[in-house]
Structures are given as structure tokens and as C-alpha cells.
Amino acid sequence: MAKKNVSIFMLTALAVLTAQCLTGGEAAPADGGAEIPAGEKYVALTFDDGPRRGTTERLLDGLKERGAKATFFLIGQQIEDNAALVARMAEEGHQIGNHTWSHQRLDGILPDEAAQEVARTEAALEALLGGGEYWLRPPYGQVAEGADFGVPLVKWCVDPRDWESRDAGKVAQAVLECAEPGSIILLHDIYPTSVEAALQVVDRLQEEGYWFVTVEELLWLNGVKPEAGRMYRTGRG
């Protein structure tokens, strides 16, 4: 999502994090030397391949009811026909990212073609939401060696393969078995079963004290400053 849309929650949480570190509160080390307050549980739900009418709308309704934030990596050619959904994502504090124009694998095409796939989606998002930094999730999590698209790249560490099973219960259980503080979870909001699984995961993990934040918030909460061109698999770098 554009930097201007960073939520108040992130700023408040960052203040808490800073205060705890300065006062010597107990903290657990994270990879790369960053720290996250002990006892705090933050994870990021991420959704690829949308938006899609019906399923994405149901997901947004469910997230709003639960006070949960997520990150959506959008297919560029689907943005215009779902402009209201994309605008709603931004209005409700979700992070919006780039998943290329037509879901092309970026490590399997010419550099100019890869750049165009990313640039067209970025242009569509800027036309709708305004200028900003739209982070990239490359399809299949791969980019050509040396490629630099000028923004942070986001992969994942929890993949329940929801596209394969299409079983909400199995998908939710797979996520719950692997999720831990700092996890970036991969799902797809184009499947009704994935939407149902996501809401089951939110309900269960919120009961366990987890907070659902955007990827950008997750990194900052772990003391990680996002860098252009770097691929992030977890909120700890």
C-alpha cells in the first residue's frame, strides 16, 4: 500500500515497541539483531491472484468484522473491473501490492517483459489509488538473478497449498500447524474455501493472542527497515 496509507495502528505499535526497548523491557531477539517485545504475536496474512468479486468481498467483510489487516497482491488486468474492491482495501487499512499484470513468471521471460509486467500493474494502482510504493510479490516467488524492480519483494514462509486441496478445514489446519510470530502466510482470495480458511485462522489465532497486520507493519514491528530489491520471507527479514 502507498506509504501515505500506513495505518495508525502501525505507528502506535511502533511507539510501544520503542518505549519497551528504551525502558529495558524483556524482549526476544529476532534474526538480524532486531527485537520484538516478548509476548507479542504478530503475523501477516497475504492474498494473491485477486481481486475477485464475491470471494474478495466476503474476505474483506470478515476481516473488518474481526479487526484484522492483510496484504493483497493484485493481478493488474483484474484491477479496473474491480476498482471498488481495491479502493475498499485501501480505505480499510490493508496493504496493496503488485502481482504482475498477467501472472507471468518473472524469471522465465526477458527482462524488458518482466519490467513491463510490473510497471503496468503499478500504473493501474497509481491511477486508482495515487502514487506510492506498491511492493511486489513475483508469481511463484521467483525473479531473475540481479533483477531490481525498485521496491521490496515479498515471498512467504507458510504455504498451505490452498489452490491444491480446495478444502477449508485442511487449509486452516495446515496454516495453524506452521504459523508462529513473524510468519508471512500465503493464501489466494479467489477461492471460497481459502476465504473460509483464512477467517478460521484469524478466529483461532486471535484467541491465542495474535495480531494480524500488514507485511509492512510486520517488518517494522520486528525492527526491520524494508529495502528495495530485497526479498522478505518472514517479518524478521
PDB file of C-alpha atoms in Angstrom:
ATOM      1  CA  MET A   1       0.000   0.000   0.000  1.00  0.00           C
ATOM      2  CA  ALA A   2       1.180   3.576  -0.531  1.00  0.00           C
ATOM      3  CA  LYS A   3       3.248   4.989   2.295  1.00  0.00           C
ATOM      4  CA  LYS A   4       0.674   7.674   2.953  1.00  0.00           C
ATOM      5  CA  ASN A   5      -1.809   4.935   3.883  1.00  0.00           C
ATOM      6  CA  VAL A   6       0.273   3.361   6.654  1.00  0.00           C
ATOM      7  CA  SER A   7      -2.198   2.744   9.437  1.00  0.00           C
ATOM      8  CA  ILE A   8      -2.378   4.469  12.800  1.00  0.00           C
ATOM      9  CA  PHE A   9      -2.069   1.017  14.355  1.00  0.00           C
ATOM     10  CA  MET A  10       1.432   0.620  12.974  1.00  0.00           C
ATOM     11  CA  LEU A  11       2.561   3.969  14.348  1.00  0.00           C
ATOM     12  CA  THR A  12       1.069   3.205  17.751  1.00  0.00           C
ATOM     13  CA  ALA A  13       2.615  -0.259  17.874  1.00  0.00           C
ATOM     14  CA  LEU A  14       5.972   1.143  16.868  1.00  0.00           C
ATOM     15  CA  ALA A  15       5.778   3.630  19.717  1.00  0.00           C
ATOM     16  CA  VAL A  16       5.083   0.785  22.141  1.00  0.00           C
ATOM     17  CA  LEU A  17       7.990  -1.195  20.736  1.00  0.00           C
ATOM     18  CA  THR A  18      10.359   1.761  21.042  1.00  0.00           C
ATOM     19  CA  ALA A  19       9.231   2.546  24.574  1.00  0.00           C
ATOM     20  CA  GLN A  20       9.715  -1.025  25.718  1.00  0.00           C
ATOM     21  CA  CYS A  21      13.199  -1.226  24.230  1.00  0.00           C
ATOM     22  CA  LEU A  22      14.218   2.091  25.796  1.00  0.00           C
ATOM     23  CA  THR A  23      12.947   1.113  29.231  1.00  0.00           C
ATOM     24  CA  GLY A  24      14.713  -2.218  29.166  1.00  0.00           C
ATOM     25  CA  GLY A  25      11.574  -4.333  28.980  1.00  0.00           C
ATOM     26  CA  GLU A  26      12.030  -8.023  28.323  1.00  0.00           C
ATOM     27  CA  ALA A  27      12.396  -8.728  24.612  1.00  0.00           C
ATOM     28  CA  ALA A  28      13.165 -11.709  22.433  1.00  0.00           C
ATOM     29  CA  PRO A  29      15.884 -11.439  19.740  1.00  0.00           C
ATOM     30  CA  ALA A  30      14.883 -11.766  16.101  1.00  0.00           C
ATOM     31  CA  ASP A  31      17.024 -12.628  13.107  1.00  0.00           C
ATOM     32  CA  GLY A  32      19.417  -9.877  12.070  1.00  0.00           C
ATOM     33  CA  GLY A  33      19.620  -8.448  15.576  1.00  0.00           C
ATOM     34  CA  ALA A  34      16.161  -6.838  15.603  1.00  0.00           C
ATOM     35  CA  GLU A  35      13.912  -7.282  18.606  1.00  0.00           C
ATOM     36  CA  ILE A  36      10.208  -7.803  19.137  1.00  0.00           C
ATOM     37  CA  PRO A  37       8.584  -7.405  22.563  1.00  0.00           C
ATOM     38  CA  ALA A  38       8.213 -10.701  24.392  1.00  0.00           C
ATOM     39  CA  GLY A  39       4.670 -11.970  24.414  1.00  0.00           C
ATOM     40  CA  GLU A  40       3.589 -10.017  21.339  1.00  0.00           C
ATOM     41  CA  LYS A  41       2.378 -12.161  18.446  1.00  0.00           C
ATOM     42  CA  TYR A  42       2.198 -10.582  15.004  1.00  0.00           C
ATOM     43  CA  VAL A  43       1.577 -12.371  11.708  1.00  0.00           C
ATOM     44  CA  ALA A  44       0.741 -11.255   8.176  1.00  0.00           C
ATOM     45  CA  LEU A  45      -1.964 -12.819   6.042  1.00  0.00           C
ATOM     46  CA  THR A  46      -1.248 -12.283   2.346  1.00  0.00           C
ATOM     47  CA  PHE A  47      -3.540 -12.977  -0.595  1.00  0.00           C
ATOM     48  CA  ASP A  48      -2.531 -13.487  -4.226  1.00  0.00           C
ATOM     49  CA  ASP A  49      -4.287 -13.517  -7.607  1.00  0.00           C
ATOM     50  CA  GLY A  50      -7.221 -11.249  -6.792  1.00  0.00           C
ATOM     51  CA  PRO A  51      -9.258  -9.235  -6.673  1.00  0.00           C
ATOM     52  CA  ARG A  52     -12.328 -11.286  -7.462  1.00  0.00           C
ATOM     53  CA  ARG A  53     -15.925 -10.304  -6.906  1.00  0.00           C
ATOM     54  CA  GLY A  54     -17.704 -12.361  -4.308  1.00  0.00           C
ATOM     55  CA  THR A  55     -14.730 -14.031  -2.690  1.00  0.00           C
ATOM     56  CA  THR A  56     -12.643 -10.912  -2.083  1.00  0.00           C
ATOM     57  CA  GLU A  57     -15.702  -9.022  -0.891  1.00  0.00           C
ATOM     58  CA  ARG A  58     -16.544 -11.799   1.581  1.00  0.00           C
ATOM     59  CA  LEU A  59     -12.965 -11.768   2.817  1.00  0.00           C
ATOM     60  CA  LEU A  60     -12.959  -8.008   3.345  1.00  0.00           C
ATOM     61  CA  ASP A  61     -16.222  -8.275   5.268  1.00  0.00           C
ATOM     62  CA  GLY A  62     -14.766 -10.976   7.507  1.00  0.00           C
ATOM     63  CA  LEU A  63     -11.509  -9.147   8.150  1.00  0.00           C
ATOM     64  CA  LYS A  64     -13.372  -5.955   9.023  1.00  0.00           C
ATOM     65  CA  GLU A  65     -15.595  -7.804  11.487  1.00  0.00           C
ATOM     66  CA  ARG A  66     -12.503  -9.194  13.197  1.00  0.00           C
ATOM     67  CA  GLY A  67     -10.361  -6.059  13.127  1.00  0.00           C
ATOM     68  CA  ALA A  68      -7.681  -7.863  11.121  1.00  0.00           C
ATOM     69  CA  LYS A  69      -5.426  -6.360   8.455  1.00  0.00           C
ATOM     70  CA  ALA A  70      -3.969  -8.190   5.441  1.00  0.00           C
ATOM     71  CA  THR A  71      -1.836  -7.629   2.355  1.00  0.00           C
ATOM     72  CA  PHE A  72      -3.255  -8.139  -1.133  1.00  0.00           C
ATOM     73  CA  PHE A  73      -1.004  -8.759  -4.144  1.00  0.00           C
ATOM     74  CA  LEU A  74      -3.163  -7.931  -7.135  1.00  0.00           C
ATOM     75  CA  ILE A  75      -3.183  -9.050 -10.762  1.00  0.00           C
ATOM     76  CA  GLY A  76      -3.070  -5.867 -12.813  1.00  0.00           C
ATOM     77  CA  GLN A  77      -5.516  -6.870 -15.515  1.00  0.00           C
ATOM     78  CA  GLN A  78      -8.180  -7.506 -12.853  1.00  0.00           C
ATOM     79  CA  ILE A  79      -7.946  -4.097 -11.197  1.00  0.00           C
ATOM     80  CA  GLU A  80     -10.112  -1.956 -13.489  1.00  0.00           C
ATOM     81  CA  ASP A  81     -13.169  -4.201 -13.289  1.00  0.00           C
ATOM     82  CA  ASN A  82     -12.818  -4.432  -9.501  1.00  0.00           C
ATOM     83  CA  ALA A  83     -11.847  -0.851  -8.750  1.00  0.00           C
ATOM     84  CA  ALA A  84     -14.348  -0.508  -5.900  1.00  0.00           C
ATOM     85  CA  LEU A  85     -12.900  -3.540  -4.127  1.00  0.00           C
ATOM     86  CA  VAL A  86      -9.359  -2.217  -4.473  1.00  0.00           C
ATOM     87  CA  ALA A  87     -10.387   1.191  -3.167  1.00  0.00           C
ATOM     88  CA  ARG A  88     -12.083  -0.507  -0.242  1.00  0.00           C
ATOM     89  CA  MET A  89      -8.899  -2.409   0.595  1.00  0.00           C
ATOM     90  CA  ALA A  90      -7.015   0.862   0.861  1.00  0.00           C
ATOM     91  CA  GLU A  91      -9.758   2.609   2.826  1.00  0.00           C
ATOM     92  CA  GLU A  92      -9.885  -0.205   5.376  1.00  0.00           C
ATOM     93  CA  GLY A  93      -6.144  -0.144   6.039  1.00  0.00           C
ATOM     94  CA  HIS A  94      -4.932  -3.153   4.096  1.00  0.00           C
ATOM     95  CA  GLN A  95      -1.628  -3.111   2.236  1.00  0.00           C
ATOM     96  CA  ILE A  96      -1.890  -3.377  -1.536  1.00  0.00           C
ATOM     97  CA  GLY A  97       0.877  -4.847  -3.642  1.00  0.00           C
ATOM     98  CA  ASN A  98       1.783  -5.858  -7.178  1.00  0.00           C
ATOM     99  CA  HIS A  99       1.492  -9.420  -8.503  1.00  0.00           C
ATOM    100  CA  THR A 100       2.294  -8.507 -12.137  1.00  0.00           C
ATOM    101  CA  TRP A 101      -0.133  -7.728 -14.925  1.00  0.00           C
ATOM    102  CA  SER A 102      -0.927 -11.273 -16.086  1.00  0.00           C
ATOM    103  CA  HIS A 103       0.734 -13.585 -13.541  1.00  0.00           C
ATOM    104  CA  GLN A 104       3.828 -14.091 -15.659  1.00  0.00           C
ATOM    105  CA  ARG A 105       6.734 -15.915 -14.090  1.00  0.00           C
ATOM    106  CA  LEU A 106       9.378 -13.203 -13.907  1.00  0.00           C
ATOM    107  CA  ASP A 107      12.392 -15.480 -14.019  1.00  0.00           C
ATOM    108  CA  GLY A 108      11.217 -17.072 -17.275  1.00  0.00           C
ATOM    109  CA  ILE A 109      10.800 -14.043 -19.547  1.00  0.00           C
ATOM    110  CA  LEU A 110      13.045 -11.328 -20.946  1.00  0.00           C
ATOM    111  CA  PRO A 111      13.999  -8.505 -18.543  1.00  0.00           C
ATOM    112  CA  ASP A 112      12.063  -5.920 -20.566  1.00  0.00           C
ATOM    113  CA  GLU A 113       8.944  -8.086 -20.484  1.00  0.00           C
ATOM    114  CA  ALA A 114       9.292  -8.601 -16.731  1.00  0.00           C
ATOM    115  CA  ALA A 115       9.672  -4.874 -16.173  1.00  0.00           C
ATOM    116  CA  GLN A 116       6.552  -4.206 -18.252  1.00  0.00           C
ATOM    117  CA  GLU A 117       4.516  -6.784 -16.301  1.00  0.00           C
ATOM    118  CA  VAL A 118       5.349  -4.957 -13.087  1.00  0.00           C
ATOM    119  CA  ALA A 119       5.104  -1.424 -14.469  1.00  0.00           C
ATOM    120  CA  ARG A 120       1.634  -1.886 -15.973  1.00  0.00           C
ATOM    121  CA  THR A 121       0.194  -3.039 -12.660  1.00  0.00           C
ATOM    122  CA  GLU A 122       1.947  -0.254 -10.789  1.00  0.00           C
ATOM    123  CA  ALA A 123       0.465   2.266 -13.211  1.00  0.00           C
ATOM    124  CA  ALA A 124      -3.020   0.830 -12.720  1.00  0.00           C
ATOM    125  CA  LEU A 125      -2.679   1.075  -8.943  1.00  0.00           C
ATOM    126  CA  GLU A 126      -1.350   4.618  -9.101  1.00  0.00           C
ATOM    127  CA  ALA A 127      -4.202   5.666 -11.377  1.00  0.00           C
ATOM    128  CA  LEU A 128      -6.719   4.323  -8.881  1.00  0.00           C
ATOM    129  CA  LEU A 129      -5.091   4.966  -5.516  1.00  0.00           C
ATOM    130  CA  GLY A 130      -2.435   7.574  -6.175  1.00  0.00           C
ATOM    131  CA  GLY A 131       1.324   7.459  -6.137  1.00  0.00           C
ATOM    132  CA  GLY A 132       3.186   5.396  -3.595  1.00  0.00           C
ATOM    133  CA  GLU A 133       5.241   2.265  -3.181  1.00  0.00           C
ATOM    134  CA  TYR A 134       3.484  -0.936  -4.171  1.00  0.00           C
ATOM    135  CA  TRP A 135       5.567  -3.887  -3.029  1.00  0.00           C
ATOM    136  CA  LEU A 136       5.997  -6.816  -5.366  1.00  0.00           C
ATOM    137  CA  ARG A 137       5.212 -10.471  -4.927  1.00  0.00           C
ATOM    138  CA  PRO A 138       6.595 -12.193  -8.005  1.00  0.00           C
ATOM    139  CA  PRO A 139       4.459 -15.106  -9.221  1.00  0.00           C
ATOM    140  CA  TYR A 140       5.832 -18.388  -7.841  1.00  0.00           C
ATOM    141  CA  GLY A 141       8.153 -16.321  -5.646  1.00  0.00           C
ATOM    142  CA  GLN A 142      10.905 -16.113  -8.246  1.00  0.00           C
ATOM    143  CA  VAL A 143      12.745 -13.346 -10.070  1.00  0.00           C
ATOM    144  CA  ALA A 144      15.745 -13.451 -12.375  1.00  0.00           C
ATOM    145  CA  GLU A 145      19.097 -13.059 -10.659  1.00  0.00           C
ATOM    146  CA  GLY A 146      20.069  -9.415 -10.483  1.00  0.00           C
ATOM    147  CA  ALA A 147      16.570  -8.128 -11.245  1.00  0.00           C
ATOM    148  CA  ASP A 148      15.635  -4.958  -9.359  1.00  0.00           C
ATOM    149  CA  PHE A 149      12.111  -3.561  -9.537  1.00  0.00           C
ATOM    150  CA  GLY A 150      12.760  -0.696  -7.147  1.00  0.00           C
ATOM    151  CA  VAL A 151      10.562  -1.931  -4.290  1.00  0.00           C
ATOM    152  CA  PRO A 152      10.759  -4.591  -1.559  1.00  0.00           C
ATOM    153  CA  LEU A 153       9.788  -8.106  -2.686  1.00  0.00           C
ATOM    154  CA  VAL A 154       7.654 -10.393  -0.548  1.00  0.00           C
ATOM    155  CA  LYS A 155       7.680 -14.187  -0.503  1.00  0.00           C
ATOM    156  CA  TRP A 156       6.218 -16.286   2.360  1.00  0.00           C
ATOM    157  CA  CYS A 157       7.136 -18.874   4.983  1.00  0.00           C
ATOM    158  CA  VAL A 158       3.737 -20.586   5.402  1.00  0.00           C
ATOM    159  CA  ASP A 159       2.165 -22.107   2.275  1.00  0.00           C
ATOM    160  CA  PRO A 160      -0.824 -24.425   2.859  1.00  0.00           C
ATOM    161  CA  ARG A 161      -1.216 -25.004  -0.911  1.00  0.00           C
ATOM    162  CA  ASP A 162      -4.807 -23.849  -0.723  1.00  0.00           C
ATOM    163  CA  TRP A 163      -5.094 -23.871  -4.519  1.00  0.00           C
ATOM    164  CA  GLU A 164      -4.482 -27.607  -4.492  1.00  0.00           C
ATOM    165  CA  SER A 165      -6.744 -29.008  -1.788  1.00  0.00           C
ATOM    166  CA  ARG A 166      -9.653 -26.507  -2.004  1.00  0.00           C
ATOM    167  CA  ASP A 167     -10.636 -27.757   1.464  1.00  0.00           C
ATOM    168  CA  ALA A 168     -11.156 -25.009   4.042  1.00  0.00           C
ATOM    169  CA  GLY A 169     -10.581 -27.241   7.054  1.00  0.00           C
ATOM    170  CA  LYS A 170      -7.366 -28.746   5.699  1.00  0.00           C
ATOM    171  CA  VAL A 171      -6.031 -25.358   4.641  1.00  0.00           C
ATOM    172  CA  ALA A 172      -6.770 -23.790   8.020  1.00  0.00           C
ATOM    173  CA  GLN A 173      -5.150 -26.698   9.850  1.00  0.00           C
ATOM    174  CA  ALA A 174      -2.039 -26.512   7.668  1.00  0.00           C
ATOM    175  CA  VAL A 175      -1.654 -22.822   8.484  1.00  0.00           C
ATOM    176  CA  LEU A 176      -2.255 -23.305  12.201  1.00  0.00           C
ATOM    177  CA  GLU A 177       0.359 -26.060  12.380  1.00  0.00           C
ATOM    178  CA  CYS A 178       3.056 -23.779  10.939  1.00  0.00           C
ATOM    179  CA  ALA A 179       2.179 -20.225  11.965  1.00  0.00           C
ATOM    180  CA  GLU A 180       4.345 -18.518  14.554  1.00  0.00           C
ATOM    181  CA  PRO A 181       5.174 -14.913  15.441  1.00  0.00           C
ATOM    182  CA  GLY A 182       6.629 -13.197  12.381  1.00  0.00           C
ATOM    183  CA  SER A 183       5.050 -15.534   9.828  1.00  0.00           C
ATOM    184  CA  ILE A 184       4.023 -14.351   6.368  1.00  0.00           C
ATOM    185  CA  ILE A 185       1.163 -16.629   5.294  1.00  0.00           C
ATOM    186  CA  LEU A 186       0.270 -17.259   1.646  1.00  0.00           C
ATOM    187  CA  LEU A 187      -3.362 -17.702   0.567  1.00  0.00           C
ATOM    188  CA  HIS A 188      -5.466 -16.885  -2.507  1.00  0.00           C
ATOM    189  CA  ASP A 189      -8.648 -14.825  -2.219  1.00  0.00           C
ATOM    190  CA  ILE A 190     -10.043 -16.194  -5.485  1.00  0.00           C
ATOM    191  CA  TYR A 191     -11.187 -19.443  -3.819  1.00  0.00           C
ATOM    192  CA  PRO A 192     -14.201 -19.548  -1.464  1.00  0.00           C
ATOM    193  CA  THR A 193     -12.510 -22.308   0.538  1.00  0.00           C
ATOM    194  CA  SER A 194      -9.423 -20.141   1.047  1.00  0.00           C
ATOM    195  CA  VAL A 195     -11.522 -17.244   2.299  1.00  0.00           C
ATOM    196  CA  GLU A 196     -13.271 -19.533   4.779  1.00  0.00           C
ATOM    197  CA  ALA A 197      -9.927 -20.989   5.874  1.00  0.00           C
ATOM    198  CA  ALA A 198      -8.460 -17.525   6.362  1.00  0.00           C
ATOM    199  CA  LEU A 199     -11.293 -16.471   8.649  1.00  0.00           C
ATOM    200  CA  GLN A 200     -10.969 -19.697  10.630  1.00  0.00           C
ATOM    201  CA  VAL A 201      -7.264 -18.960  11.065  1.00  0.00           C
ATOM    202  CA  VAL A 202      -7.959 -15.416  12.228  1.00  0.00           C
ATOM    203  CA  ASP A 203     -10.509 -16.609  14.765  1.00  0.00           C
ATOM    204  CA  ARG A 204      -8.218 -19.294  16.157  1.00  0.00           C
ATOM    205  CA  LEU A 205      -5.031 -17.232  16.316  1.00  0.00           C
ATOM    206  CA  GLN A 206      -6.766 -14.191  17.762  1.00  0.00           C
ATOM    207  CA  GLU A 207      -7.934 -16.444  20.583  1.00  0.00           C
ATOM    208  CA  GLU A 208      -4.243 -17.254  21.129  1.00  0.00           C
ATOM    209  CA  GLY A 209      -3.303 -13.581  21.317  1.00  0.00           C
ATOM    210  CA  TYR A 210      -2.133 -12.959  17.774  1.00  0.00           C
ATOM    211  CA  TRP A 211      -2.467  -9.673  15.906  1.00  0.00           C
ATOM    212  CA  PHE A 212      -2.974  -9.620  12.125  1.00  0.00           C
ATOM    213  CA  VAL A 213      -1.009  -6.826  10.479  1.00  0.00           C
ATOM    214  CA  THR A 214       0.224  -5.949   7.003  1.00  0.00           C
ATOM    215  CA  VAL A 215       3.608  -7.123   5.764  1.00  0.00           C
ATOM    216  CA  GLU A 216       4.976  -3.604   6.016  1.00  0.00           C
ATOM    217  CA  GLU A 217       3.778  -3.325   9.596  1.00  0.00           C
ATOM    218  CA  LEU A 218       5.178  -6.769  10.418  1.00  0.00           C
ATOM    219  CA  LEU A 219       8.653  -5.800   9.289  1.00  0.00           C
ATOM    220  CA  TRP A 220       8.648  -2.515  11.156  1.00  0.00           C
ATOM    221  CA  LEU A 221       7.334  -4.178  14.315  1.00  0.00           C
ATOM    222  CA  ASN A 222      10.319  -6.520  14.162  1.00  0.00           C
ATOM    223  CA  GLY A 223      12.732  -3.615  13.725  1.00  0.00           C
ATOM    224  CA  VAL A 224      13.369  -4.403  10.049  1.00  0.00           C
ATOM    225  CA  LYS A 225      13.653  -1.432   7.680  1.00  0.00           C
ATOM    226  CA  PRO A 226      12.331  -2.571   4.275  1.00  0.00           C
ATOM    227  CA  GLU A 227      14.809  -2.287   1.412  1.00  0.00           C
ATOM    228  CA  ALA A 228      14.109  -2.092  -2.310  1.00  0.00           C
ATOM    229  CA  GLY A 229      15.169  -5.216  -4.177  1.00  0.00           C
ATOM    230  CA  ARG A 230      15.295  -7.418  -1.104  1.00  0.00           C
ATOM    231  CA  MET A 231      13.050 -10.493  -0.826  1.00  0.00           C
ATOM    232  CA  TYR A 232      11.331 -10.977   2.549  1.00  0.00           C
ATOM    233  CA  ARG A 233      10.058 -14.392   3.635  1.00  0.00           C
ATOM    234  CA  THR A 234       9.171 -13.547   7.240  1.00  0.00           C
ATOM    235  CA  GLY A 235       8.617 -10.418   9.263  1.00  0.00           C
ATOM    236  CA  ARG A 236      12.087 -10.819  10.690  1.00  0.00           C
ATOM    237  CA  GLY A 237      13.909 -10.159   7.488  1.00  0.00           C
TER     238      GLY A 237
END
